[in-house]
Each structure stands twice: as C-alpha cells, then as structure tokens.
Amino acid sequence: MKKLFLALFIVAMCGIGRTFADEALPRFNAFPVDSVFNGQPAKVKIISARDRRFATRLRQLSGQKPNYAGHYTLASWGCGASCIMTVAIDAKTGGVIWLPFTVCCWDADVNEPIEFRHDSSLIVVHGSRNETGGGTYYYRLEGSEYVLVKAVEKTAS
C-alpha cells in the first residue's frame, strides 16, 4: 500500500512540476506594446555594412504594414539549408534592427521557427542560434536590442 501511495505521489509531483514549468514560460500578452502604428511607414535607412549587403531585401520590406511590436515590420529569409536570418524595420523611423544571430535546425514539428505578434514585443525563437545549442528562446525588443527573457535548452533524448 505504501508503494502505491509513493507511486501516486511521484506521478502527482511530476504533473505539478510540468504545470508550473509551462506557466513560467513567457507569453505574448505579458509583453504588450503601448500602441500600434497605422501611419505611412518611413523609408528604410540603409546604414550598416550588413544593411548594404541586403539592401534589396530591406527595400522590398520598406513600406509594408507593421506586423511586430506595434511599429516594426519583421521578416525572415533563408541563409542556407534550414537556416534563416531575421530583421525588423521600424515603420516610424526606417531604422533596421537585425536579430543578432541566425536560426537553424528547428524541430520538424515546428511550423514557424520565429513567432511574433503585432501587439507584443516578445519574439520566440525555436532552434539553434548561430548553429550552436538548441531549444526555445524568448526575447523582447527593448529599444534597438533584443533582450533574452528566458532560454529553454533542448535536452538530449
């Protein structure tokens, strides 16, 4: 009888631990933006060497309706096999903010390796950053920088 209670206790604790772990993950609604930009988007400012290297892509994005963090147009494109790079263009100023790493090697069940919302400053990255490590990473856009909120490293199975 003691073994049965011990087994039930262990199962219950594992379930509770999993529930608390899931609740601790950052959610989009916890990072709201003050307002959503609805004006005419500013022309992109090509400033850095990286901007110049991808000027055609950036100009194609310029003028599009914001889809991230209230006033940014966020887009990703391929940079190799199962690899993407991501950029945000500020619709108010035309400024360019690059995600400071490439993303690759996301799991097959992941539909979008980069998740974001128009009304939240949170961005969720699934996969490896610069082909290192792997997991799910939660960032928030703060000014012109992506600040890591939480990292959930993938465990080997």
CSV table of C-alpha atoms in Angstrom, one decimal:
chain,number,residue,atom,x,y,z
A,1,MET,CA,0.0,0.0,0.0
A,2,LYS,CA,2.9,2.4,0.8
A,3,LYS,CA,4.4,1.7,-2.6
A,4,LEU,CA,1.1,2.6,-4.3
A,5,PHE,CA,0.9,5.9,-2.4
A,6,LEU,CA,4.5,6.6,-3.1
A,7,ALA,CA,4.0,6.0,-6.8
A,8,LEU,CA,0.9,8.2,-6.9
A,9,PHE,CA,2.7,10.9,-5.1
A,10,ILE,CA,5.6,10.8,-7.6
A,11,VAL,CA,3.2,10.9,-10.5
A,12,ALA,CA,1.3,13.9,-9.0
A,13,MET,CA,4.5,15.8,-8.3
A,14,CYS,CA,5.8,15.3,-11.9
A,15,GLY,CA,2.5,16.6,-13.2
A,16,ILE,CA,2.6,19.6,-10.9
A,17,GLY,CA,6.2,20.4,-11.8
A,18,ARG,CA,5.3,20.3,-15.5
A,19,THR,CA,2.3,22.6,-15.0
A,20,PHE,CA,4.5,25.1,-13.2
A,21,ALA,CA,7.2,24.9,-15.8
A,22,ASP,CA,4.6,25.6,-18.6
A,23,GLU,CA,3.2,28.5,-16.7
A,24,ALA,CA,6.6,30.0,-16.2
A,25,LEU,CA,7.1,30.4,-20.0
A,26,PRO,CA,6.8,33.9,-21.3
A,27,ARG,CA,3.6,34.7,-23.0
A,28,PHE,CA,2.9,37.3,-25.7
A,29,ASN,CA,0.3,39.1,-23.6
A,30,ALA,CA,2.9,39.7,-20.9
A,31,PHE,CA,4.8,42.0,-23.2
A,32,PRO,CA,2.2,44.4,-24.7
A,33,VAL,CA,3.0,47.4,-26.7
A,34,ASP,CA,1.6,50.9,-26.0
A,35,SER,CA,0.1,51.4,-29.4
A,36,VAL,CA,0.0,50.0,-32.9
A,37,PHE,CA,1.3,52.3,-35.7
A,38,ASN,CA,-1.2,52.9,-38.5
A,39,GLY,CA,0.5,55.7,-40.4
A,40,GLN,CA,2.6,55.7,-43.6
A,41,PRO,CA,5.7,53.6,-43.0
A,42,ALA,CA,9.0,55.5,-43.2
A,43,LYS,CA,11.5,54.7,-45.9
A,44,VAL,CA,14.2,52.2,-44.7
A,45,LYS,CA,17.5,53.6,-43.7
A,46,ILE,CA,20.4,51.6,-45.2
A,47,ILE,CA,23.3,52.4,-42.8
A,48,SER,CA,25.4,49.4,-41.8
A,49,ALA,CA,27.5,47.1,-44.0
A,50,ARG,CA,25.0,44.4,-43.3
A,51,ASP,CA,22.2,46.6,-44.3
A,52,ARG,CA,24.0,47.4,-47.6
A,53,ARG,CA,24.6,43.7,-48.3
A,54,PHE,CA,20.8,43.1,-48.0
A,55,ALA,CA,19.6,46.4,-49.3
A,56,THR,CA,17.4,44.9,-52.0
A,57,ARG,CA,15.6,42.8,-49.4
A,58,LEU,CA,15.3,45.7,-47.0
A,59,ARG,CA,13.9,48.0,-49.7
A,60,GLN,CA,11.3,45.3,-50.6
A,61,LEU,CA,10.2,45.2,-46.9
A,62,SER,CA,10.1,49.0,-46.6
A,63,GLY,CA,6.7,50.4,-46.7
A,64,GLN,CA,4.9,47.2,-45.6
A,65,LYS,CA,2.4,47.3,-42.8
A,66,PRO,CA,3.9,46.7,-39.3
A,67,ASN,CA,3.5,43.1,-38.0
A,68,TYR,CA,5.6,43.1,-34.9
A,69,ALA,CA,5.8,45.1,-31.6
A,70,GLY,CA,3.5,47.8,-32.7
A,71,HIS,CA,5.5,49.6,-35.3
A,72,TYR,CA,8.0,47.1,-36.8
A,73,THR,CA,7.9,45.0,-40.0
A,74,LEU,CA,9.6,41.7,-39.2
A,75,ALA,CA,10.7,39.3,-41.9
A,76,SER,CA,13.0,36.3,-42.2
A,77,TRP,CA,14.6,34.7,-45.2
A,78,GLY,CA,16.9,31.8,-46.0
A,79,CYS,CA,20.6,31.9,-45.4
A,80,GLY,CA,21.4,28.3,-46.2
A,81,ALA,CA,19.9,24.8,-45.6
A,82,SER,CA,17.4,25.1,-42.8
A,83,CYS,CA,18.8,28.5,-41.8
A,84,ILE,CA,17.1,31.9,-41.6
A,85,MET,CA,18.1,35.4,-40.7
A,86,THR,CA,15.6,37.9,-39.3
A,87,VAL,CA,15.3,41.7,-39.4
A,88,ALA,CA,12.8,44.3,-38.1
A,89,ILE,CA,12.3,47.6,-39.9
A,90,ASP,CA,10.9,50.4,-37.7
A,91,ALA,CA,7.9,51.9,-39.6
A,92,LYS,CA,8.2,55.1,-37.7
A,93,THR,CA,11.9,55.8,-38.4
A,94,GLY,CA,13.0,53.4,-41.1
A,95,GLY,CA,15.7,52.1,-38.7
A,96,VAL,CA,16.9,48.5,-39.1
A,97,ILE,CA,17.3,46.0,-36.2
A,98,TRP,CA,18.8,42.6,-37.0
A,99,LEU,CA,18.2,39.6,-34.8
A,100,PRO,CA,21.8,39.2,-33.6
A,101,PHE,CA,22.0,35.5,-34.8
A,102,THR,CA,20.9,33.2,-37.5
A,103,VAL,CA,18.4,30.4,-36.6
A,104,CYS,CA,18.6,26.9,-37.9
A,105,CYS,CA,17.9,23.3,-37.0
A,106,TRP,CA,14.4,23.7,-35.5
A,107,ASP,CA,12.4,20.5,-34.8
A,108,ALA,CA,10.3,19.0,-37.6
A,109,ASP,CA,7.1,19.7,-35.7
A,110,VAL,CA,7.8,23.5,-35.5
A,111,ASN,CA,5.8,25.3,-38.1
A,112,GLU,CA,7.4,28.7,-37.6
A,113,PRO,CA,10.9,29.0,-36.2
A,114,ILE,CA,10.3,32.6,-35.3
A,115,GLU,CA,7.0,33.5,-33.6
A,116,PHE,CA,5.9,37.1,-33.0
A,117,ARG,CA,2.7,39.3,-32.8
A,118,HIS,CA,1.9,42.8,-33.9
A,119,ASP,CA,0.8,43.8,-30.4
A,120,SER,CA,3.7,42.3,-28.4
A,121,SER,CA,7.4,43.0,-28.1
A,122,LEU,CA,8.1,39.3,-27.4
A,123,ILE,CA,9.7,37.2,-30.1
A,124,VAL,CA,10.1,33.4,-29.7
A,125,VAL,CA,12.9,31.6,-31.4
A,126,HIS,CA,12.9,27.8,-32.0
A,127,GLY,CA,16.1,26.0,-32.9
A,128,SER,CA,19.8,26.8,-32.8
A,129,ARG,CA,21.2,30.3,-32.6
A,130,ASN,CA,24.2,30.6,-34.9
A,131,GLU,CA,24.2,26.9,-35.3
A,132,THR,CA,25.0,26.4,-31.5
A,133,GLY,CA,22.9,24.7,-28.9
A,134,GLY,CA,19.2,24.3,-29.5
A,135,GLY,CA,15.9,25.0,-27.8
A,136,THR,CA,13.3,27.7,-27.5
A,137,TYR,CA,14.5,31.2,-26.7
A,138,TYR,CA,12.3,34.1,-25.6
A,139,TYR,CA,13.4,37.7,-26.4
A,140,ARG,CA,11.8,41.1,-26.0
A,141,LEU,CA,12.7,44.1,-28.2
A,142,GLU,CA,13.9,46.8,-25.9
A,143,GLY,CA,14.9,50.0,-27.8
A,144,SER,CA,17.0,48.7,-30.6
A,145,GLU,CA,18.2,45.5,-28.9
A,146,TYR,CA,16.7,42.0,-28.4
A,147,VAL,CA,17.0,41.1,-24.7
A,148,LEU,CA,16.9,37.5,-23.7
A,149,VAL,CA,13.9,36.8,-21.3
A,150,LYS,CA,14.2,33.1,-21.0
A,151,ALA,CA,16.1,30.2,-22.6
A,152,VAL,CA,14.7,26.6,-22.6
A,153,GLU,CA,17.5,24.4,-23.8
A,154,LYS,CA,16.6,21.3,-25.6
A,155,THR,CA,17.6,18.2,-23.6
A,156,ALA,CA,19.1,15.2,-25.4
A,157,SER,CA,16.7,12.3,-25.5
